[in-house]
Amino acid sequence: MRTADVLRLAQPRWRLFAPGLIVGVLSAVSAVALLATSAYLITRAADQPPILYLSIAIVGVRAFALGRATFRYLDRLLSHSAAFRGLAELRVGIFRRLIPLAPDGLAQTRRGDLLSRLVGDVDELQNLPLRVVQPLVSAVVVAVASVIVVWIILPSAGIALAVALALALLLGTLVNLRLSARADRDLAPQRADFADQTLDFVVGLDVLTAFEALDARLADLARTESRLTRSTLARAAGAGATAAAVSLLSGLATAAALWFGIPAFAAGVAAASAAGTGATAGTGLLSIGISGPALAVIVLVPMAVFEIFGAVPLAAGAWRQVRASATRVASAVPDTLPPEIPAEPRVDTLIASVPASIHVPVPIPASIHVPVPIPAPVPASAAAPTSAARHHEIGSAKFVGTAGPHPQTSPSGIDVGLGGVGVGVGRGGAAEFAEAEARTGARARDEPLLQRVEARRAPAIELRGLGASWPARATGQLQPGLTALRGLELSIPSGARLLVEGPSGSGKTTLAHVLVRFLEYSGSFTIGGVEARTLAPAQVRSMIGLCEQNPYIFDANLRQNLLFARETASDDDLLAVLDRVALLDWALERGGLDARLGERGSLVSGGQAQRIALARMLLADFPVVIFDEPTANVDPDRVERLLVDLLEAAGPERTVILISHTDVPAALVTQRLRLGTVGW
């Protein structure tokens, strides 16, 4: 994503931005006109003319005073509304670009820095319309109109005002550039660095305390804060010096108006006196005479104009900050996905690979209905895998598989349960699909949750010559990373219990991430006979669920930590799932579904967190479940009990892939896969 793209998205569409810009200009014009009209009214009233001669000025003062306040309010309301709407669209657009990258494409991105980009830097982009575009337009319109009006009254004063405005623009911009240009560019990354260090400090506070590294980390944090403070002060100093330079030129413009206006006023008085005695009116120093009210106008108008024009030099500093933030936001989102991250399959690929009997309406541009191949469920009557095993040598890996033929699959369909994606089997069209979906939904509402879960069978998985690599970041760009898997051959029948073993770095987690399509792969990976890369990644993840080593627990109650897996689940469904994962008694002792789990699950143990994660798996109805090191945070004497509970709760209809460093009893698994050395 380019910086120009971010800036274009940050600038609201003209339809939204124009009303705020127009009332902003009217507010600035009203402010200058109010001072000019007030000056004229006061000085003209000093002559004590008939009230009729003052009525227009009186009405003008009232109108401009009300207009200034009203337009100012509307300006803030409309311009900020447009800016915030633009930010909302920008933030959503950035999230949409980041979602395909997550999680493995962002693995080496610092959390605090990414948070700063998505919050602080995106918020800074609101200053593009508010502190750059609109002040420039308003100031230019007001400055040009004011110079013209003053020039009509007294040409020399108008020229002096134009010169003063030009000098203010030049001097103010140079002062701001000299004092705060570097601070404007450095402030955003320094804020991100400070946020990242603060987050790491808070999250790792217990570890830092245990290893007596707290003081050293606090010193690092203090140094980062000191750099941030210096940049903030430098930017404030630049803004103050810029305002001082503009105020100086404002005073000089007023002095120039007096310099040229007083002789012209004297000439006007002399001309008026001569006219009263029948002589020809004099023209003064510049052969032009003006009245007292006109002198007041040309002297006071520069003060009002410079109040508006003072935002122009500051807009240069705001522009540097906005551009720096836009660059950081753009660098967080690459123009293209790295080759190690799976992308959505092309439409022509989907159409070419689909069996003729399967029709899946997939929402894509132009409402095209694209047939997508969907793996077939294994019949419930399929024989469960036996514990008899045969050994295979796969490169440097040893594979222990089940005896007997693998279940055969057919090109029928399985409902992937993905919002907006449905499956129709056979020759039926849209009407038949809608009717079948309505019947399925009605039946699902009438059945208990766990019965629906148990009714879904897992497809067979085949890996042939599978290879995978992790993306790596270098100088802000995604580069090809280390190859973690190569030439893997593996068959996983429906209902299997596969244990994946191997040393750290041998590719166990890589295999799990390939199976859920977090990582792209080479070779072949089929689900129920259908190549996985021809499916959308979200469809694969609707069938294969991953429970990582440290399941994320939200700082909410137990109910909310389960409902996000299936929003329609009732309390009875949730309690039934908790009973199935052996957490019901624990939950009831803590207050039931309203029990708080603490920030990042601080109030639950490692084993309880794994059981909560399994409950989510059951609620989400994944036919294939992957556990990545489920016993890593569990006491050794409870490891086997946890594994037994996890496998029993998953049920015989599901395929379970267990990744573990520790030994697992042979009775709990039907297959073993031992990966070799790092990058095998």
XYZ file of C-alpha atoms in Angstrom:
680
model
C 0.000 0.000 0.000
C 1.457 3.372 -1.002
C 1.542 6.517 1.093
C -0.464 8.313 -1.592
C -3.203 5.672 -1.273
C -3.436 6.245 2.487
C -3.575 10.022 2.040
C -6.267 9.682 -0.598
C -8.338 7.506 1.734
C -7.765 9.927 4.633
C -9.174 12.840 2.664
C -12.997 12.611 2.861
C -14.973 12.442 -0.339
C -15.964 15.835 -1.730
C -19.646 15.170 -1.078
C -18.928 14.862 2.653
C -16.118 17.406 2.867
C -17.629 20.296 0.874
C -20.337 21.367 3.398
C -17.807 21.685 6.232
C -15.357 23.515 3.980
C -17.997 25.998 2.816
C -19.226 26.863 6.315
C -15.597 27.041 7.479
C -14.873 29.667 4.829
C -18.063 31.530 5.775
C -17.016 31.470 9.438
C -13.609 32.957 8.592
C -15.175 35.604 6.336
C -17.682 36.487 9.056
C -14.842 36.938 11.593
C -13.005 39.443 9.373
C -16.196 41.158 8.275
C -17.342 41.500 11.906
C -14.189 43.390 12.897
C -14.300 45.585 9.795
C -17.989 46.424 10.224
C -17.542 47.074 13.952
C -14.642 49.444 13.260
C -16.676 51.292 10.683
C -19.735 51.499 12.969
C -17.841 52.854 15.987
C -15.892 55.475 14.067
C -18.881 56.527 11.971
C -21.075 56.805 15.051
C -18.537 59.224 16.561
C -19.664 61.773 13.955
C -23.207 61.465 15.367
C -24.953 61.120 12.000
C -28.663 60.347 11.753
C -29.380 56.778 12.872
C -30.539 55.947 9.370
C -26.907 56.202 8.159
C -25.855 53.566 10.742
C -28.662 51.044 10.276
C -26.866 48.974 7.635
C -23.700 48.783 9.736
C -25.724 47.832 12.837
C -27.485 45.028 10.974
C -24.151 43.930 9.523
C -22.514 43.689 12.954
C -25.376 41.584 14.276
C -25.460 39.359 11.191
C -21.711 38.741 11.136
C -21.594 38.100 14.898
C -24.360 35.503 14.666
C -22.920 34.103 11.462
C -19.453 33.713 12.937
C -20.728 31.659 15.886
C -23.216 29.652 13.823
C -20.833 28.904 10.979
C -18.088 28.036 13.453
C -20.330 25.469 15.134
C -21.431 24.009 11.792
C -17.827 23.977 10.627
C -16.741 21.889 13.609
C -19.762 19.618 13.300
C -19.611 18.957 9.564
C -15.860 18.928 9.030
C -15.181 16.613 11.968
C -18.056 14.358 10.950
C -16.566 14.064 7.459
C -13.071 13.461 8.859
C -14.264 10.784 11.285
C -16.269 9.053 8.571
C -13.164 9.037 6.422
C -11.121 7.597 9.289
C -13.712 4.865 9.804
C -13.492 3.862 6.148
C -9.697 4.056 6.258
C -9.424 1.946 9.422
C -11.819 -0.675 8.037
C -9.879 -0.724 4.776
C -6.602 -1.257 6.621
C -8.084 -4.039 8.726
C -9.378 -5.739 5.591
C -5.883 -5.636 4.118
C -4.340 -6.933 7.346
C -6.763 -9.828 7.858
C -5.259 -11.991 5.069
C -1.817 -11.393 6.604
C -2.789 -12.427 10.120
C -1.412 -14.141 11.996
C 1.737 -15.441 10.305
C 2.273 -12.481 8.000
C 2.396 -10.273 11.096
C 4.421 -12.639 13.244
C 7.455 -10.361 13.339
C 5.511 -7.125 13.724
C 5.775 -5.597 17.180
C 2.376 -5.547 18.848
C 2.733 -2.109 20.390
C 4.010 -0.649 17.132
C 1.146 -2.183 15.144
C -1.351 -0.897 17.704
C 0.171 2.579 17.435
C -0.129 2.491 13.652
C -3.765 1.405 13.714
C -4.789 3.844 16.455
C -2.421 6.783 16.877
C -1.211 7.088 13.284
C -4.670 6.594 11.808
C -6.065 9.196 14.211
C -3.312 11.604 13.117
C -4.623 11.332 9.553
C -7.753 13.250 10.540
C -5.531 16.351 10.530
C -5.210 16.157 6.755
C -8.678 17.655 6.144
C -8.890 19.508 9.472
C -5.458 21.120 9.837
C -4.077 21.077 6.301
C -6.689 21.287 3.553
C -9.450 23.323 5.194
C -7.188 25.956 6.882
C -5.339 26.482 3.601
C -8.522 26.965 1.587
C -10.143 29.227 4.200
C -7.004 31.325 4.657
C -6.446 31.799 0.929
C -10.066 32.847 0.324
C -10.090 35.268 3.262
C -6.639 36.694 2.462
C -7.457 37.345 -1.194
C -10.843 38.917 -0.350
C -9.320 41.100 2.381
C -6.485 42.340 0.161
C -8.997 43.240 -2.546
C -11.238 45.150 -0.109
C -8.330 47.042 1.464
C -6.886 47.793 -1.975
C -10.229 49.289 -3.042
C -10.175 51.566 -0.003
C -6.473 52.423 -0.247
C -4.288 50.706 -2.882
C -1.026 51.251 -1.009
C -2.476 49.660 2.144
C -3.747 46.716 0.096
C -0.309 46.144 -1.407
C 1.283 46.383 2.052
C -1.160 43.797 3.394
C -0.396 41.416 0.495
C 3.357 41.769 1.051
C 2.963 41.168 4.798
C 0.920 38.015 4.156
C 3.528 36.695 1.733
C 6.339 37.388 4.199
C 4.336 35.723 6.989
C 3.892 32.615 4.849
C 7.590 32.471 3.964
C 8.994 33.354 7.384
C 6.508 31.230 9.340
C 7.120 28.189 7.152
C 10.907 28.528 7.403
C 10.807 28.947 11.186
C 8.533 25.928 11.581
C 10.719 23.887 9.241
C 13.890 24.841 11.058
C 12.656 24.158 14.577
C 10.223 21.253 14.320
C 10.635 19.457 10.979
C 12.650 16.613 12.474
C 10.367 16.381 15.494
C 7.303 16.212 13.231
C 8.797 13.243 11.384
C 10.152 11.459 14.468
C 7.169 11.885 16.756
C 5.016 9.083 15.315
C 7.715 6.346 15.372
C 8.855 7.469 18.829
C 5.302 7.197 20.139
C 5.066 3.737 18.631
C 8.382 2.704 20.199
C 7.246 3.979 23.577
C 3.894 2.192 23.279
C 5.611 -1.044 22.271
C 8.076 -0.916 25.163
C 5.321 -0.041 27.620
C 3.197 -2.968 26.434
C 6.107 -5.384 26.697
C 6.928 -4.033 30.143
C 3.394 -4.484 31.460
C 2.883 -7.927 29.902
C 6.264 -9.228 31.089
C 6.265 -7.559 34.493
C 6.272 -10.846 36.401
C 9.187 -12.243 34.355
C 11.193 -9.026 34.688
C 10.633 -9.055 38.430
C 11.612 -12.717 38.761
C 14.907 -12.198 36.911
C 15.633 -8.839 38.571
C 15.600 -7.043 35.217
C 12.984 -4.506 36.230
C 15.371 -1.596 36.783
C 17.156 -2.074 33.470
C 13.880 -2.165 31.546
C 12.613 0.901 33.406
C 15.801 2.723 32.437
C 15.230 1.833 28.773
C 11.661 3.033 29.051
C 12.797 6.302 30.643
C 15.262 6.930 27.801
C 12.559 6.328 25.221
C 10.220 8.665 27.072
C 12.959 11.300 27.202
C 13.387 11.192 23.416
C 9.625 11.430 22.968
C 9.468 14.393 25.343
C 12.229 16.220 23.484
C 10.447 15.757 20.172
C 7.140 16.933 21.648
C 8.794 20.047 23.095
C 10.569 20.736 19.805
C 7.303 20.563 17.934
C 5.643 22.876 20.486
C 8.591 25.287 20.215
C 8.243 25.316 16.445
C 4.531 26.044 16.674
C 5.159 28.839 19.189
C 7.925 30.429 17.126
C 5.730 30.228 14.023
C 2.880 31.961 15.832
C 5.312 34.640 17.031
C 6.567 35.260 13.489
C 3.028 35.565 12.178
C 2.094 37.946 15.008
C 5.150 40.071 14.190
C 4.115 40.363 10.561
C 0.558 41.135 11.668
C 1.843 44.071 13.679
C 3.959 45.245 10.762
C 0.937 45.046 8.456
C -1.052 47.204 10.908
C 1.831 49.693 11.156
C 2.046 49.829 7.349
C -1.681 50.524 7.167
C -1.221 53.423 9.597
C 1.821 54.655 7.669
C -0.102 54.875 4.424
C -3.515 55.567 5.919
C -2.804 58.596 8.123
C -1.551 60.794 5.258
C -4.472 59.632 3.139
C -6.853 60.465 5.987
C -5.253 63.897 6.378
C -5.624 64.437 2.683
C -9.229 63.431 2.893
C -9.883 65.851 5.760
C -8.192 68.641 3.835
C -10.188 67.813 0.745
C -13.393 67.838 2.748
C -12.505 71.234 4.255
C -11.714 72.608 0.839
C -14.931 71.264 -0.529
C -16.796 72.985 2.275
C -15.334 76.406 1.179
C -15.780 75.700 -2.492
C -12.135 74.640 -3.142
C -11.080 71.454 -4.889
C -10.540 68.488 -2.578
C -6.903 67.575 -1.909
C -5.545 64.060 -2.494
C -2.896 63.940 0.241
C 0.413 62.004 0.057
C -0.758 59.576 -2.597
C -3.367 61.848 -4.137
C -6.067 59.778 -2.452
C -8.175 60.859 0.474
C -10.035 58.537 2.844
C -12.465 59.060 5.692
C -12.014 58.224 9.359
C -14.141 55.038 9.232
C -12.161 53.852 6.198
C -8.888 54.408 8.096
C -10.198 52.291 10.986
C -11.120 49.513 8.565
C -7.720 49.280 6.816
C -5.909 49.377 10.175
C -7.963 46.721 11.976
C -8.637 44.300 9.105
C -5.009 42.971 9.056
C -5.407 41.857 12.679
C -8.430 39.714 11.795
C -6.861 38.432 8.580
C -3.670 37.285 10.287
C -5.701 35.452 12.933
C -7.067 33.294 10.117
C -3.858 33.242 8.089
C -1.763 32.087 11.053
C -2.922 28.505 10.443
C -1.174 28.394 7.044
C 2.456 28.054 8.248
C 1.281 25.604 10.923
C -0.353 23.549 8.176
C 3.143 22.771 6.890
C 4.017 21.144 10.220
C 0.697 19.332 10.307
C 1.371 18.071 6.794
C 4.719 16.584 7.833
C 3.080 14.781 10.746
C 0.255 13.507 8.560
C 2.639 12.293 5.881
C 4.854 10.534 8.441
C 1.812 8.749 9.890
C 0.534 7.873 6.411
C 3.913 6.363 5.567
C 3.845 4.242 8.724
C 0.296 3.076 8.031
C 1.195 2.234 4.436
C 4.284 0.279 5.505
C 2.142 -1.881 7.794
C 0.157 -3.136 4.797
C 2.180 -4.556 1.872
C 0.975 -4.002 -1.679
C 0.750 -7.756 -2.257
C 0.574 -10.779 -0.023
C 3.909 -12.538 0.511
C 4.111 -15.881 -1.283
C 4.103 -17.730 2.047
C 0.615 -16.415 2.920
C -2.401 -17.974 1.151
C -4.594 -15.722 -0.961
C -8.204 -16.123 -1.999
C -8.476 -18.506 -4.965
C -9.147 -16.965 -8.363
C -12.647 -17.300 -9.756
C -11.506 -19.110 -12.890
C -9.557 -21.585 -10.726
C -12.660 -22.265 -8.656
C -14.840 -22.830 -11.715
C -12.297 -25.107 -13.385
C -11.815 -27.316 -10.316
C -15.411 -27.797 -9.176
C -17.296 -31.062 -9.631
C -20.431 -30.584 -11.727
C -22.784 -31.763 -9.003
C -21.770 -29.133 -6.441
C -22.998 -25.563 -6.531
C -21.921 -23.043 -3.914
C -23.063 -19.421 -4.225
C -20.029 -17.397 -3.094
C -20.462 -13.625 -2.597
C -17.984 -11.936 -4.962
C -18.148 -8.729 -7.034
C -21.055 -8.484 -9.476
C -22.970 -11.131 -7.487
C -21.424 -13.974 -9.486
C -22.395 -17.448 -8.296
C -19.167 -19.444 -8.320
C -19.213 -23.221 -7.841
C -16.658 -24.155 -5.161
C -15.592 -27.738 -4.456
C -16.534 -28.826 -0.969
C -15.076 -31.930 0.713
C -17.392 -34.781 1.422
C -18.206 -35.946 4.954
C -17.230 -39.463 5.793
C -20.274 -41.671 6.449
C -20.965 -42.287 10.092
C -20.748 -46.010 9.429
C -17.099 -45.785 8.361
C -14.911 -48.042 10.413
C -12.897 -46.329 13.105
C -9.155 -46.571 12.703
C -7.495 -49.411 14.532
C -4.487 -49.175 16.741
C -2.521 -51.604 14.580
C 0.232 -49.618 12.972
C 2.703 -49.685 10.122
C 5.887 -47.604 9.878
C 6.904 -45.406 6.949
C 10.174 -43.591 6.335
C 9.538 -40.067 5.012
C 12.844 -38.336 4.360
C 14.279 -37.852 7.823
C 10.858 -38.369 9.444
C 9.258 -41.560 10.676
C 5.528 -42.028 10.240
C 3.440 -44.584 12.065
C 0.117 -45.034 10.265
C -2.979 -47.148 10.690
C -3.461 -50.471 8.983
C -6.057 -51.037 6.338
C -7.337 -48.929 3.454
C -8.229 -45.297 3.926
C -11.878 -44.300 3.719
C -12.986 -43.359 0.253
C -14.558 -39.987 -0.432
C -17.151 -38.903 -2.929
C -17.642 -35.507 -4.610
C -20.646 -34.548 -2.525
C -20.876 -31.578 -0.211
C -20.421 -30.571 3.386
C -21.892 -27.402 4.821
C -18.876 -25.319 5.770
C -20.970 -23.177 8.102
C -19.476 -19.935 6.795
C -21.709 -16.864 6.793
C -22.653 -15.965 3.241
C -21.440 -19.310 1.817
C -23.849 -22.173 1.363
C -23.749 -25.569 -0.357
C -26.247 -27.125 -2.695
C -25.812 -30.709 -3.892
C -27.135 -32.085 -7.142
C -28.829 -30.240 -10.004
C -30.938 -27.907 -7.900
C -30.864 -24.156 -8.494
C -31.231 -21.194 -6.167
C -34.780 -22.079 -5.129
C -33.841 -25.620 -4.171
C -30.779 -24.332 -2.356
C -32.860 -21.853 -0.331
C -35.416 -24.526 0.474
C -32.742 -26.975 1.616
C -31.053 -24.293 3.689
C -34.375 -23.418 5.348
C -34.987 -27.087 6.190
C -31.460 -27.443 7.566
C -31.778 -24.309 9.665
C -35.163 -25.368 11.075
C -33.817 -28.794 11.947
C -30.725 -27.263 13.550
C -32.849 -25.005 15.726
C -34.867 -27.962 16.937
C -31.837 -30.142 17.785
C -29.638 -29.769 20.867
C -26.253 -28.284 20.100
C -24.180 -31.344 21.026
C -26.304 -33.611 18.837
C -25.628 -31.329 15.884
C -21.910 -31.377 16.716
C -21.782 -35.164 16.891
C -23.641 -35.530 13.599
C -20.779 -33.959 11.625
C -17.996 -36.259 10.459
C -14.431 -35.308 9.618
C -13.081 -35.543 6.052
C -9.929 -37.468 5.250
C -6.755 -35.415 4.798
C -3.935 -36.295 2.381
C -0.525 -34.577 2.247
C 1.759 -35.362 -0.696
C 5.181 -33.746 -1.031
C 4.085 -30.959 1.295
C 6.464 -28.061 1.871
C 6.062 -24.694 3.610
C 8.040 -21.598 4.572
C 7.535 -18.738 6.978
C 7.502 -15.125 5.776
C 10.279 -12.872 7.046
C 10.496 -9.082 7.286
C 13.602 -7.252 6.136
C 13.879 -3.476 5.761
C 10.128 -3.128 5.957
C 9.411 -5.524 3.079
C 8.267 -9.128 3.210
C 10.983 -11.458 1.912
C 11.039 -15.244 1.484
C 11.646 -16.887 4.818
C 13.108 -20.130 6.136
C 11.778 -23.370 4.706
C 10.340 -25.241 7.680
C 8.742 -28.234 5.947
C 9.745 -30.153 2.849
C 8.515 -33.328 1.152
C 6.014 -34.433 3.813
C 3.860 -37.473 2.971
C 0.945 -38.157 5.287
C -2.567 -39.648 5.234
C -5.004 -38.835 8.034
C -8.235 -40.838 7.866
C -11.444 -39.627 9.415
C -11.555 -39.954 13.184
C -7.801 -40.493 13.529
C -5.792 -39.510 16.582
C -2.474 -38.255 15.178
C 0.463 -37.356 17.410
C 3.066 -35.054 15.812
C 6.442 -35.181 17.561
C 9.853 -33.686 16.961
C 12.414 -31.238 18.325
C 11.816 -27.508 18.494
C 12.026 -25.935 15.053
C 11.321 -29.159 13.181
C 8.070 -27.834 11.685
C 5.337 -29.030 14.019
C 3.670 -25.629 14.377
C 4.333 -24.968 10.687
C 2.335 -28.086 9.815
C -0.543 -26.927 12.016
C -0.567 -23.501 10.361
C -0.535 -25.061 6.908
C -3.524 -27.224 7.786
C -5.577 -24.178 8.825
C -4.246 -22.202 5.816
C -2.331 -19.589 7.761
C 0.632 -20.529 5.564
C 0.784 -21.361 1.855
C 2.204 -24.723 0.862
C 3.862 -26.501 -2.007
C 2.942 -30.003 -3.053
C -0.562 -31.341 -2.441
C -2.933 -30.948 0.515
C -6.407 -32.390 -0.030
C -9.456 -32.358 2.219
C -11.905 -35.068 1.315
C -10.236 -35.362 -2.088
C -10.366 -31.630 -2.860
C -7.169 -29.579 -3.128
C -7.097 -27.079 -0.263
C -5.659 -24.192 -2.304
C -8.775 -24.248 -4.497
C -10.846 -23.384 -1.402
C -11.025 -20.035 0.292
C -8.882 -20.058 3.472
C -11.974 -19.263 5.548
C -13.700 -22.381 4.208
C -10.783 -24.549 5.279
C -10.815 -22.951 8.732
C -14.500 -23.742 9.067
C -13.571 -27.424 8.925
C -10.166 -27.458 10.660
C -9.779 -25.673 13.988
C -6.513 -24.824 15.746
C -6.061 -24.574 19.501
C -2.684 -22.930 20.017
C -0.254 -23.421 22.848
C -1.532 -20.365 24.734
C -5.253 -19.986 24.003
C -6.360 -16.376 24.201
C -8.752 -15.735 27.065
C -10.673 -12.460 26.925
C -11.002 -10.244 29.959
C -14.695 -11.060 30.255
C -16.912 -13.660 31.863
C -17.001 -17.327 30.918
C -20.151 -16.892 28.841
C -18.599 -14.257 26.576
C -15.450 -16.342 26.188
C -17.574 -19.133 24.753
C -20.279 -17.279 22.847
C -17.954 -15.794 20.256
C -17.467 -19.353 18.941
C -21.231 -19.707 18.399
C -23.309 -16.620 19.099
C -26.626 -18.467 18.950
C -25.756 -20.946 21.694
C -28.027 -20.878 24.730
C -26.884 -21.109 28.348
C -27.925 -24.756 28.374
C -25.722 -25.384 25.329
C -22.788 -23.686 27.034
C -23.230 -25.655 30.236
C -23.493 -28.897 28.267
C -20.235 -28.142 26.467
C -18.530 -27.293 29.756
C -19.716 -30.619 31.162
C -18.265 -32.395 28.156
C -14.824 -30.826 28.706
C -14.959 -31.500 32.483
C -15.323 -27.848 33.498
C -18.933 -27.766 34.653
C -18.266 -28.272 38.371
C -15.428 -25.743 38.301
C -17.630 -23.191 36.553
C -20.527 -23.648 38.971
C -18.200 -23.210 41.949
C -17.031 -19.871 40.546
C -20.501 -18.508 39.854
C -21.510 -20.216 36.626
C -21.282 -18.572 33.231
C -20.900 -15.124 34.801
C -17.530 -16.037 36.351
C -14.764 -13.618 35.381
C -11.630 -15.113 33.834
C -9.285 -12.155 34.296
C -7.050 -10.304 31.887
C -5.515 -12.795 29.418
C -6.946 -15.591 31.584
C -5.047 -14.671 34.733
C -7.723 -16.335 36.892
C -7.554 -19.746 35.179
C -4.826 -22.374 35.046
C -3.118 -23.605 31.890
C -5.179 -26.788 31.815
C -8.431 -24.894 32.335
C -7.521 -22.540 29.491
C -7.011 -25.550 27.213
C -10.389 -26.965 28.228
C -12.076 -23.622 27.527
C -10.397 -23.645 24.118
C -11.724 -27.157 23.481
C -15.215 -26.005 24.469
C -14.907 -23.294 21.818
C -13.878 -25.967 19.309
C -16.967 -28.016 20.081
C -19.206 -24.969 19.834
C -17.681 -23.981 16.502
C -18.253 -27.543 15.272
C -14.852 -28.237 13.702
C -14.652 -31.750 12.213
C -10.838 -31.629 12.522
C -9.198 -30.287 15.688
C -5.509 -29.450 16.124
C -3.972 -29.051 19.582
C -0.576 -27.348 19.583
C 1.271 -28.246 22.811
C -1.883 -28.462 24.977
C 0.116 -29.656 28.007
C 2.831 -26.977 27.883
C 1.395 -25.035 30.829
C 0.014 -27.977 32.805
C 1.488 -29.666 35.888
C 3.232 -32.953 34.941
C 0.978 -35.067 37.155
C -2.098 -33.781 35.329
C -0.846 -34.106 31.752
C -2.269 -37.548 31.000
C -5.626 -36.734 32.582
C -5.911 -33.595 30.455
C -5.042 -35.470 27.266
C -7.598 -38.167 28.016
C -10.279 -35.570 28.690
C -9.451 -33.615 25.531
C -9.556 -36.660 23.280
C -12.718 -38.060 24.862
C -14.474 -34.702 24.643
C -13.561 -34.352 20.974
C -15.533 -37.522 20.250
C -14.819 -40.385 17.840
C -16.367 -38.528 14.901
C -13.631 -35.883 14.905
C -10.072 -36.093 13.726
C -7.635 -34.895 16.399
C -4.081 -33.825 15.582
C -1.989 -33.534 18.727
C 1.332 -31.673 18.665
C 3.459 -32.341 21.707
C 7.029 -32.261 22.981
C 6.167 -34.653 25.783
C 5.496 -38.343 25.440
C 1.861 -39.356 24.968
C 0.596 -42.807 25.959
C 0.264 -45.091 22.935
C -3.302 -45.990 23.844
C -4.437 -42.412 23.230
C -3.299 -42.143 19.597
C -3.710 -44.153 16.420
C -0.933 -42.524 14.384
C 2.461 -40.992 15.095
C 4.438 -38.584 12.933
C 7.977 -37.734 14.008
C 9.492 -34.770 12.236
C 13.255 -34.608 11.870
C 15.748 -31.778 12.181
C 15.031 -28.086 11.746
C 13.840 -27.278 8.242
C 13.758 -31.001 7.292
